[in-house]
Amino acid sequence: MLRALVRETLLVPSQLILPIFVLPGAGRREPVGALPGVDRLSPDLAAELAAQAAAVGVAGVLLFGLPEEKDAVGTSAWDPDGPVPAAVRAIRAAAPELVIITDVCLCQYTDHGHCGLVGPNGEILNDASLPNLARAAVAHAQAGADLVAPSDMFDGRVGVIRDALDEQGFAESTGILAYSSKFASAFYGPFRDAAHSTPTQGDRRSHQLDPANRREAVREGLIDEEEGADMLMVKPALTALDVIADLSDQTDLPVLAYQVSGEYAMLKHAAAAGAFEFKDAYLESLLSIRRAGARAVITYGAVEAAQWLR
Ligand code: PBG
């Protein structure tokens, strides 16, 4: 009991959020090769998984859409019948208590794979992209999302999305979880395979953070707070524990951390190679992210972790 008495950090299922990749259609399940144990699912099967997550105490899900159609501006991102709105409705029906968060970005919806519009010289157009991000956020809110999570890292998007939600009548019902301190990271590799969102040329360094910058990462979070975010996020997690700690100290908002695809895959592959037991290393990583100051962790093994923690 003495160890329990002096333990500083608790890790419980209600601090975990499960990302889900959503396909159009019904009855579809496709394993993601780069992410052991993770599947792309149609809305009906996503709702089944969400219900399982809710049953073991996981707090919420974060939805990523994989549309049938892509074009230069990402039109399918605000289709009210796209995979994300459909999954929001199905999950709401299957697990009413679960917090439903939707990723708002254009990279899965554009044929060039960039998070916004691209200019004639291949440059990413920040301001011109904002109305389209807002359209996507409103479509998710209309389907019933509790929180929309802009992950593009463009300047000014939190304010523009907040205004659009307020104008459309979602002032009270839909909040914003801002991917506020998102680094340009090699650890997103497996995700881009899962979400078919690797840019056809160029990279995301013009708008995502330089991994060298700790103070800038905190400042980006505080700007998103000013613009009206309800929660902030640091991403990746294990490579940014310092930023999680600094940002939690400096904001009154809840700070979440995203243990990204490459972090999860790294633990899975190392365990498969016999380096350690997956369960031990995985739970230690989640606990460490909580210890740094994250209120909750977004992680691909949320259901498994919740089962172990119960
Ligand atoms: C979309 C987005 C990405 C991730 C979450 N939202 C990829 C990227 O920015 O390239 C990465 C998540 C992960 O690696 O698990 N912008």
mmCIF file of C-alpha atoms and ligand atoms in Angstrom:
data_model
loop_
_atom_site.group_PDB
_atom_site.id
_atom_site.type_symbol
_atom_site.label_atom_id
_atom_site.label_comp_id
_atom_site.label_asym_id
_atom_site.label_seq_id
_atom_site.Cartn_x
_atom_site.Cartn_y
_atom_site.Cartn_z
ATOM 1 C CA MET A 1 0.000 0.000 0.000
ATOM 2 C CA LEU A 2 2.882 2.385 0.655
ATOM 3 C CA ARG A 3 3.834 2.443 -3.022
ATOM 4 C CA ALA A 4 0.214 3.063 -3.955
ATOM 5 C CA LEU A 5 -0.049 5.820 -1.358
ATOM 6 C CA VAL A 6 2.865 7.783 -2.776
ATOM 7 C CA ARG A 7 2.199 7.126 -6.447
ATOM 8 C CA GLU A 8 2.037 10.447 -8.277
ATOM 9 C CA THR A 9 0.444 9.459 -11.585
ATOM 10 C CA LEU A 10 -2.622 7.390 -12.335
ATOM 11 C CA LEU A 11 -3.421 5.797 -15.670
ATOM 12 C CA VAL A 12 -7.046 4.752 -16.159
ATOM 13 C CA PRO A 13 -9.114 3.833 -19.250
ATOM 14 C CA SER A 14 -11.039 7.129 -19.194
ATOM 15 C CA GLN A 15 -7.772 8.879 -20.108
ATOM 16 C CA LEU A 16 -7.473 6.985 -23.398
ATOM 17 C CA ILE A 17 -8.767 7.857 -26.868
ATOM 18 C CA LEU A 18 -8.797 5.410 -29.790
ATOM 19 C CA PRO A 19 -8.081 6.593 -33.370
ATOM 20 C CA ILE A 20 -10.186 4.855 -36.054
ATOM 21 C CA PHE A 21 -9.660 4.945 -39.848
ATOM 22 C CA VAL A 22 -13.046 4.999 -41.554
ATOM 23 C CA LEU A 23 -13.796 3.659 -45.057
ATOM 24 C CA PRO A 24 -16.971 4.276 -47.068
ATOM 25 C CA GLY A 25 -19.486 1.456 -47.498
ATOM 26 C CA ALA A 26 -20.542 -1.350 -45.163
ATOM 27 C CA GLY A 27 -19.005 -4.541 -43.856
ATOM 28 C CA ARG A 28 -15.500 -3.501 -44.891
ATOM 29 C CA ARG A 29 -12.346 -4.291 -42.910
ATOM 30 C CA GLU A 30 -8.821 -3.778 -44.332
ATOM 31 C CA PRO A 31 -5.749 -4.388 -42.181
ATOM 32 C CA VAL A 32 -3.215 -1.539 -42.179
ATOM 33 C CA GLY A 33 0.044 -3.273 -43.050
ATOM 34 C CA ALA A 34 2.224 -0.647 -41.396
ATOM 35 C CA LEU A 35 0.277 -0.695 -38.105
ATOM 36 C CA PRO A 36 0.054 -4.189 -36.605
ATOM 37 C CA GLY A 37 -3.419 -4.879 -35.221
ATOM 38 C CA VAL A 38 -5.071 -1.794 -36.733
ATOM 39 C CA ASP A 39 -7.757 -2.019 -39.447
ATOM 40 C CA ARG A 40 -9.527 0.447 -41.705
ATOM 41 C CA LEU A 41 -13.254 -0.013 -41.084
ATOM 42 C CA SER A 42 -16.546 1.021 -42.677
ATOM 43 C CA PRO A 43 -18.894 3.013 -40.389
ATOM 44 C CA ASP A 44 -20.885 -0.045 -39.234
ATOM 45 C CA LEU A 45 -17.740 -1.908 -38.129
ATOM 46 C CA ALA A 46 -16.252 1.299 -36.695
ATOM 47 C CA ALA A 47 -19.360 1.547 -34.526
ATOM 48 C CA GLU A 48 -18.852 -2.050 -33.331
ATOM 49 C CA LEU A 49 -15.252 -1.277 -32.376
ATOM 50 C CA ALA A 50 -16.313 1.960 -30.684
ATOM 51 C CA ALA A 51 -18.884 0.044 -28.630
ATOM 52 C CA GLN A 52 -16.159 -2.403 -27.542
ATOM 53 C CA ALA A 53 -13.936 0.521 -26.574
ATOM 54 C CA ALA A 54 -16.760 2.112 -24.571
ATOM 55 C CA ALA A 55 -17.434 -1.191 -22.822
ATOM 56 C CA VAL A 56 -13.889 -1.291 -21.401
ATOM 57 C CA GLY A 57 -14.007 2.359 -20.339
ATOM 58 C CA VAL A 58 -12.142 4.136 -23.168
ATOM 59 C CA ALA A 59 -13.207 7.806 -23.151
ATOM 60 C CA GLY A 60 -13.474 8.544 -26.827
ATOM 61 C CA VAL A 61 -12.602 7.930 -30.454
ATOM 62 C CA LEU A 62 -10.793 10.094 -33.001
ATOM 63 C CA LEU A 63 -12.040 9.520 -36.546
ATOM 64 C CA PHE A 64 -10.046 9.770 -39.789
ATOM 65 C CA GLY A 65 -11.877 9.545 -43.092
ATOM 66 C CA LEU A 66 -10.712 7.708 -46.202
ATOM 67 C CA PRO A 67 -12.949 9.058 -48.966
ATOM 68 C CA GLU A 68 -13.740 7.362 -52.265
ATOM 69 C CA GLU A 69 -13.000 10.531 -54.254
ATOM 70 C CA LYS A 70 -10.057 12.929 -54.062
ATOM 71 C CA ASP A 71 -9.572 16.208 -55.940
ATOM 72 C CA ALA A 72 -7.296 19.263 -55.812
ATOM 73 C CA VAL A 73 -9.361 21.125 -53.186
ATOM 74 C CA GLY A 74 -10.548 18.215 -51.035
ATOM 75 C CA THR A 75 -14.291 18.558 -51.770
ATOM 76 C CA SER A 76 -15.149 15.182 -50.223
ATOM 77 C CA ALA A 77 -13.949 16.498 -46.839
ATOM 78 C CA TRP A 78 -17.273 18.276 -46.311
ATOM 79 C CA ASP A 79 -19.566 15.662 -47.871
ATOM 80 C CA PRO A 80 -22.361 15.140 -45.295
ATOM 81 C CA ASP A 81 -22.510 11.485 -46.367
ATOM 82 C CA GLY A 82 -18.740 10.956 -46.293
ATOM 83 C CA PRO A 83 -17.208 8.230 -44.116
ATOM 84 C CA VAL A 84 -16.620 10.477 -41.098
ATOM 85 C CA PRO A 85 -20.146 11.936 -40.769
ATOM 86 C CA ALA A 86 -21.564 8.436 -41.377
ATOM 87 C CA ALA A 87 -19.339 6.985 -38.672
ATOM 88 C CA VAL A 88 -20.223 9.767 -36.228
ATOM 89 C CA ARG A 89 -23.906 8.890 -36.594
ATOM 90 C CA ALA A 90 -23.316 5.140 -36.325
ATOM 91 C CA ILE A 91 -21.065 5.477 -33.280
ATOM 92 C CA ARG A 92 -23.483 7.865 -31.557
ATOM 93 C CA ALA A 93 -26.186 5.223 -31.931
ATOM 94 C CA ALA A 94 -23.971 2.324 -30.788
ATOM 95 C CA ALA A 95 -22.178 4.046 -27.888
ATOM 96 C CA PRO A 96 -24.039 7.216 -26.876
ATOM 97 C CA GLU A 97 -21.687 8.129 -24.029
ATOM 98 C CA LEU A 98 -18.440 7.963 -25.989
ATOM 99 C CA VAL A 99 -16.705 11.263 -26.801
ATOM 100 C CA ILE A 100 -16.616 11.513 -30.599
ATOM 101 C CA ILE A 101 -13.739 13.540 -32.011
ATOM 102 C CA THR A 102 -13.160 14.039 -35.741
ATOM 103 C CA ASP A 103 -9.869 14.871 -37.397
ATOM 104 C CA VAL A 104 -10.246 17.930 -39.620
ATOM 105 C CA CYS A 105 -7.656 18.116 -42.373
ATOM 106 C CA LEU A 106 -7.647 17.975 -46.144
ATOM 107 C CA CYS A 107 -4.671 15.671 -46.748
ATOM 108 C CA GLN A 108 -6.759 12.500 -47.021
ATOM 109 C CA TYR A 109 -9.153 14.287 -49.377
ATOM 110 C CA THR A 110 -6.784 16.038 -51.809
ATOM 111 C CA ASP A 111 -5.250 14.235 -54.777
ATOM 112 C CA HIS A 112 -1.848 15.853 -54.052
ATOM 113 C CA GLY A 113 -1.948 14.757 -50.388
ATOM 114 C CA HIS A 114 -1.340 18.191 -48.898
ATOM 115 C CA CYS A 115 -3.339 19.479 -45.942
ATOM 116 C CA GLY A 116 -4.733 22.450 -47.882
ATOM 117 C CA LEU A 117 -4.743 24.152 -51.247
ATOM 118 C CA VAL A 118 -1.545 24.230 -53.291
ATOM 119 C CA GLY A 119 -0.488 27.233 -55.408
ATOM 120 C CA PRO A 120 0.970 27.259 -58.938
ATOM 121 C CA ASN A 121 4.529 26.862 -57.665
ATOM 122 C CA GLY A 122 3.736 24.024 -55.298
ATOM 123 C CA GLU A 123 3.453 26.322 -52.284
ATOM 124 C CA ILE A 124 0.873 25.559 -49.571
ATOM 125 C CA LEU A 125 -1.791 28.296 -49.449
ATOM 126 C CA ASN A 126 -2.562 28.982 -45.790
ATOM 127 C CA ASP A 127 -5.366 31.535 -45.826
ATOM 128 C CA ALA A 128 -7.170 30.210 -48.894
ATOM 129 C CA SER A 129 -7.414 26.767 -47.252
ATOM 130 C CA LEU A 130 -9.155 27.942 -44.081
ATOM 131 C CA PRO A 131 -12.749 28.148 -45.435
ATOM 132 C CA ASN A 132 -12.499 24.548 -46.645
ATOM 133 C CA LEU A 133 -11.284 23.349 -43.254
ATOM 134 C CA ALA A 134 -14.222 25.197 -41.692
ATOM 135 C CA ARG A 135 -16.658 23.492 -44.108
ATOM 136 C CA ALA A 136 -15.327 20.102 -43.065
ATOM 137 C CA ALA A 137 -15.621 20.997 -39.368
ATOM 138 C CA VAL A 138 -19.243 22.127 -39.819
ATOM 139 C CA ALA A 139 -20.110 18.890 -41.661
ATOM 140 C CA HIS A 140 -18.721 16.896 -38.728
ATOM 141 C CA ALA A 141 -20.601 19.047 -36.215
ATOM 142 C CA GLN A 142 -23.836 18.557 -38.154
ATOM 143 C CA ALA A 143 -23.332 14.797 -37.896
ATOM 144 C CA GLY A 144 -22.958 15.151 -34.111
ATOM 145 C CA ALA A 145 -19.231 15.306 -33.324
ATOM 146 C CA ASP A 146 -18.465 16.447 -29.775
ATOM 147 C CA LEU A 147 -15.081 17.874 -30.733
ATOM 148 C CA VAL A 148 -13.507 18.680 -34.066
ATOM 149 C CA ALA A 149 -9.729 18.365 -34.196
ATOM 150 C CA PRO A 150 -7.957 20.465 -36.838
ATOM 151 C CA SER A 151 -4.640 18.769 -37.589
ATOM 152 C CA ASP A 152 -3.391 20.877 -40.497
ATOM 153 C CA MET A 153 -1.328 23.348 -38.409
ATOM 154 C CA PHE A 154 -2.239 26.297 -40.637
ATOM 155 C CA ASP A 155 -2.198 29.713 -38.982
ATOM 156 C CA GLY A 156 -5.571 31.074 -37.934
ATOM 157 C CA ARG A 157 -7.615 27.929 -38.465
ATOM 158 C CA VAL A 158 -8.897 27.576 -34.924
ATOM 159 C CA GLY A 159 -10.479 31.051 -35.004
ATOM 160 C CA VAL A 160 -12.023 30.525 -38.434
ATOM 161 C CA ILE A 161 -13.437 27.114 -37.456
ATOM 162 C CA ARG A 162 -14.800 28.504 -34.157
ATOM 163 C CA ASP A 163 -16.587 31.328 -36.003
ATOM 164 C CA ALA A 164 -18.052 28.926 -38.565
ATOM 165 C CA LEU A 165 -19.313 26.555 -35.854
ATOM 166 C CA ASP A 166 -20.862 29.449 -33.928
ATOM 167 C CA GLU A 167 -22.575 30.824 -37.035
ATOM 168 C CA GLN A 168 -24.040 27.429 -37.888
ATOM 169 C CA GLY A 169 -25.520 26.964 -34.416
ATOM 170 C CA PHE A 170 -22.837 24.798 -32.801
ATOM 171 C CA ALA A 171 -21.585 27.359 -30.285
ATOM 172 C CA GLU A 172 -22.525 25.172 -27.328
ATOM 173 C CA SER A 173 -22.477 21.677 -28.749
ATOM 174 C CA THR A 174 -19.162 21.310 -30.607
ATOM 175 C CA GLY A 175 -15.756 22.102 -29.155
ATOM 176 C CA ILE A 176 -12.299 22.281 -30.707
ATOM 177 C CA LEU A 177 -9.393 20.019 -29.826
ATOM 178 C CA ALA A 178 -6.530 21.786 -31.587
ATOM 179 C CA TYR A 179 -3.538 19.799 -32.784
ATOM 180 C CA SER A 180 -1.635 22.789 -31.501
ATOM 181 C CA SER A 181 1.919 21.580 -31.047
ATOM 182 C CA LYS A 182 2.383 19.239 -33.968
ATOM 183 C CA PHE A 183 5.899 18.605 -35.123
ATOM 184 C CA ALA A 184 6.957 17.750 -38.667
ATOM 185 C CA SER A 185 7.815 14.194 -37.680
ATOM 186 C CA ALA A 186 9.153 11.013 -39.249
ATOM 187 C CA PHE A 187 6.957 9.126 -36.780
ATOM 188 C CA TYR A 188 3.828 9.737 -38.899
ATOM 189 C CA GLY A 189 5.084 7.257 -41.520
ATOM 190 C CA PRO A 190 2.695 4.360 -40.809
ATOM 191 C CA PHE A 191 -0.268 6.764 -40.584
ATOM 192 C CA ARG A 192 0.329 8.090 -44.068
ATOM 193 C CA ASP A 193 0.214 4.514 -45.312
ATOM 194 C CA ALA A 194 -2.987 3.885 -43.324
ATOM 195 C CA ALA A 195 -4.649 7.094 -44.497
ATOM 196 C CA HIS A 196 -3.230 7.227 -48.031
ATOM 197 C CA SER A 197 -2.095 10.797 -47.323
ATOM 198 C CA THR A 198 1.565 10.923 -48.301
ATOM 199 C CA PRO A 199 2.136 14.118 -50.318
ATOM 200 C CA THR A 200 2.881 13.337 -53.976
ATOM 201 C CA GLN A 201 5.652 15.912 -53.763
ATOM 202 C CA GLY A 202 7.108 18.202 -51.106
ATOM 203 C CA ASP A 203 6.543 17.812 -47.369
ATOM 204 C CA ARG A 204 4.749 19.437 -44.468
ATOM 205 C CA ARG A 205 7.626 21.456 -43.076
ATOM 206 C CA SER A 206 6.182 24.820 -44.111
ATOM 207 C CA HIS A 207 3.366 24.486 -41.574
ATOM 208 C CA GLN A 208 4.325 21.767 -39.060
ATOM 209 C CA LEU A 209 6.786 22.569 -36.266
ATOM 210 C CA ASP A 210 10.539 22.121 -36.421
ATOM 211 C CA PRO A 211 11.437 19.378 -33.898
ATOM 212 C CA ALA A 212 14.261 21.648 -32.713
ATOM 213 C CA ASN A 213 11.858 24.205 -31.245
ATOM 214 C CA ARG A 214 10.488 23.844 -27.719
ATOM 215 C CA ARG A 215 9.413 27.427 -27.018
ATOM 216 C CA GLU A 216 7.725 27.806 -30.397
ATOM 217 C CA ALA A 217 5.758 24.607 -29.725
ATOM 218 C CA VAL A 218 4.388 26.109 -26.507
ATOM 219 C CA ARG A 219 3.648 29.424 -28.204
ATOM 220 C CA GLU A 220 1.601 27.659 -30.906
ATOM 221 C CA GLY A 221 -0.538 26.108 -28.171
ATOM 222 C CA LEU A 222 -1.126 29.437 -26.454
ATOM 223 C CA ILE A 223 -2.144 31.020 -29.784
ATOM 224 C CA ASP A 224 -4.722 28.253 -30.332
ATOM 225 C CA GLU A 225 -6.046 28.883 -26.817
ATOM 226 C CA GLU A 226 -6.449 32.590 -27.694
ATOM 227 C CA GLU A 227 -8.313 31.684 -30.880
ATOM 228 C CA GLY A 228 -10.882 29.646 -28.962
ATOM 229 C CA ALA A 229 -9.621 26.060 -28.662
ATOM 230 C CA ASP A 230 -11.157 24.028 -25.825
ATOM 231 C CA MET A 231 -8.317 21.518 -25.597
ATOM 232 C CA LEU A 232 -4.752 21.445 -26.895
ATOM 233 C CA MET A 233 -2.657 18.577 -28.206
ATOM 234 C CA VAL A 234 1.022 17.742 -28.408
ATOM 235 C CA LYS A 235 2.128 15.300 -31.107
ATOM 236 C CA PRO A 236 4.151 13.048 -31.233
ATOM 237 C CA ALA A 237 4.210 12.241 -27.516
ATOM 238 C CA LEU A 238 7.399 10.400 -26.521
ATOM 239 C CA THR A 239 9.646 12.732 -28.498
ATOM 240 C CA ALA A 240 7.918 15.784 -26.985
ATOM 241 C CA LEU A 241 7.525 15.065 -23.269
ATOM 242 C CA ASP A 242 9.251 18.391 -22.547
ATOM 243 C CA VAL A 243 6.638 20.238 -24.598
ATOM 244 C CA ILE A 244 3.784 18.374 -22.879
ATOM 245 C CA ALA A 245 5.212 19.455 -19.522
ATOM 246 C CA ASP A 246 5.825 23.071 -20.531
ATOM 247 C CA LEU A 247 2.471 23.533 -22.221
ATOM 248 C CA SER A 248 0.520 21.967 -19.331
ATOM 249 C CA ASP A 249 2.222 24.433 -17.000
ATOM 250 C CA GLN A 250 1.372 27.420 -19.148
ATOM 251 C CA THR A 251 -2.241 26.816 -20.194
ATOM 252 C CA ASP A 252 -5.423 26.307 -18.224
ATOM 253 C CA LEU A 253 -6.824 24.113 -20.984
ATOM 254 C CA PRO A 254 -6.541 20.310 -20.897
ATOM 255 C CA VAL A 255 -3.474 19.158 -22.838
ATOM 256 C CA LEU A 256 -3.798 15.844 -24.677
ATOM 257 C CA ALA A 257 -0.947 13.920 -26.253
ATOM 258 C CA TYR A 258 -1.033 11.826 -29.422
ATOM 259 C CA GLN A 259 1.142 8.747 -29.298
ATOM 260 C CA VAL A 260 1.434 8.546 -33.068
ATOM 261 C CA SER A 261 1.574 5.666 -35.497
ATOM 262 C CA GLY A 262 5.372 5.397 -35.593
ATOM 263 C CA GLU A 263 5.639 5.331 -31.814
ATOM 264 C CA TYR A 264 3.075 2.547 -31.603
ATOM 265 C CA ALA A 265 4.603 0.579 -34.484
ATOM 266 C CA MET A 266 8.052 0.912 -32.906
ATOM 267 C CA LEU A 267 6.842 -0.711 -29.682
ATOM 268 C CA LYS A 268 5.015 -3.473 -31.583
ATOM 269 C CA HIS A 269 8.006 -4.310 -33.788
ATOM 270 C CA ALA A 270 10.490 -4.234 -30.916
ATOM 271 C CA ALA A 271 8.278 -6.543 -28.869
ATOM 272 C CA ALA A 272 7.858 -8.902 -31.842
ATOM 273 C CA ALA A 273 11.664 -9.018 -32.124
ATOM 274 C CA GLY A 274 11.910 -10.032 -28.479
ATOM 275 C CA ALA A 275 13.249 -6.758 -27.079
ATOM 276 C CA PHE A 276 10.608 -6.615 -24.319
ATOM 277 C CA GLU A 277 7.041 -7.557 -23.448
ATOM 278 C CA PHE A 278 4.670 -5.315 -25.374
ATOM 279 C CA LYS A 279 2.327 -4.855 -22.418
ATOM 280 C CA ASP A 280 5.070 -3.649 -20.067
ATOM 281 C CA ALA A 281 6.684 -1.237 -22.502
ATOM 282 C CA TYR A 282 3.364 0.070 -23.802
ATOM 283 C CA LEU A 283 1.835 0.790 -20.396
ATOM 284 C CA GLU A 284 5.105 2.407 -19.257
ATOM 285 C CA SER A 285 5.036 4.684 -22.295
ATOM 286 C CA LEU A 286 1.431 5.723 -21.611
ATOM 287 C CA LEU A 287 2.152 6.342 -17.938
ATOM 288 C CA SER A 288 5.179 8.473 -18.822
ATOM 289 C CA ILE A 289 3.099 10.603 -21.183
ATOM 290 C CA ARG A 290 0.581 11.120 -18.378
ATOM 291 C CA ARG A 291 3.407 11.922 -15.936
ATOM 292 C CA ALA A 292 4.680 14.641 -18.258
ATOM 293 C CA GLY A 293 1.308 16.349 -17.888
ATOM 294 C CA ALA A 294 -1.034 15.001 -20.568
ATOM 295 C CA ARG A 295 -4.636 14.791 -19.382
ATOM 296 C CA ALA A 296 -5.362 12.017 -21.861
ATOM 297 C CA VAL A 297 -3.531 10.011 -24.513
ATOM 298 C CA ILE A 298 -4.644 9.226 -28.048
ATOM 299 C CA THR A 299 -3.229 5.799 -28.826
ATOM 300 C CA TYR A 300 -3.812 2.917 -31.254
ATOM 301 C CA GLY A 301 -3.821 0.341 -28.460
ATOM 302 C CA ALA A 302 -6.439 2.107 -26.322
ATOM 303 C CA VAL A 303 -8.767 -0.909 -26.130
ATOM 304 C CA GLU A 304 -6.007 -3.359 -25.219
ATOM 305 C CA ALA A 305 -4.542 -0.934 -22.674
ATOM 306 C CA ALA A 306 -7.971 -0.332 -21.111
ATOM 307 C CA GLN A 307 -8.479 -4.082 -20.729
ATOM 308 C CA TRP A 308 -5.121 -4.384 -18.936
ATOM 309 C CA LEU A 309 -5.794 -1.380 -16.721
ATOM 310 C CA ARG A 310 -9.181 -2.538 -15.496
HETATM 311 C C1 PBG B 1 -3.274 14.640 -40.874
HETATM 312 C C2 PBG B 1 -2.729 13.853 -39.733
HETATM 313 C C3 PBG B 1 -1.523 13.136 -39.651
HETATM 314 C C4 PBG B 1 -1.553 12.456 -38.416
HETATM 315 C C5 PBG B 1 -2.736 12.823 -37.787
HETATM 316 N N1 PBG B 1 -3.441 13.693 -38.603
HETATM 317 C C6 PBG B 1 -0.445 12.954 -40.643
HETATM 318 C C7 PBG B 1 0.400 14.100 -41.028
HETATM 319 O O1 PBG B 1 0.305 15.222 -40.518
HETATM 320 O O2 PBG B 1 1.197 13.874 -41.919
HETATM 321 C C8 PBG B 1 -0.520 11.512 -37.909
HETATM 322 C C9 PBG B 1 -1.004 10.538 -36.872
HETATM 323 C C10 PBG B 1 -0.127 9.353 -36.660
HETATM 324 O O3 PBG B 1 1.009 9.248 -37.162
HETATM 325 O O4 PBG B 1 -0.570 8.447 -35.937
HETATM 326 N N2 PBG B 1 -2.725 15.889 -41.079
#
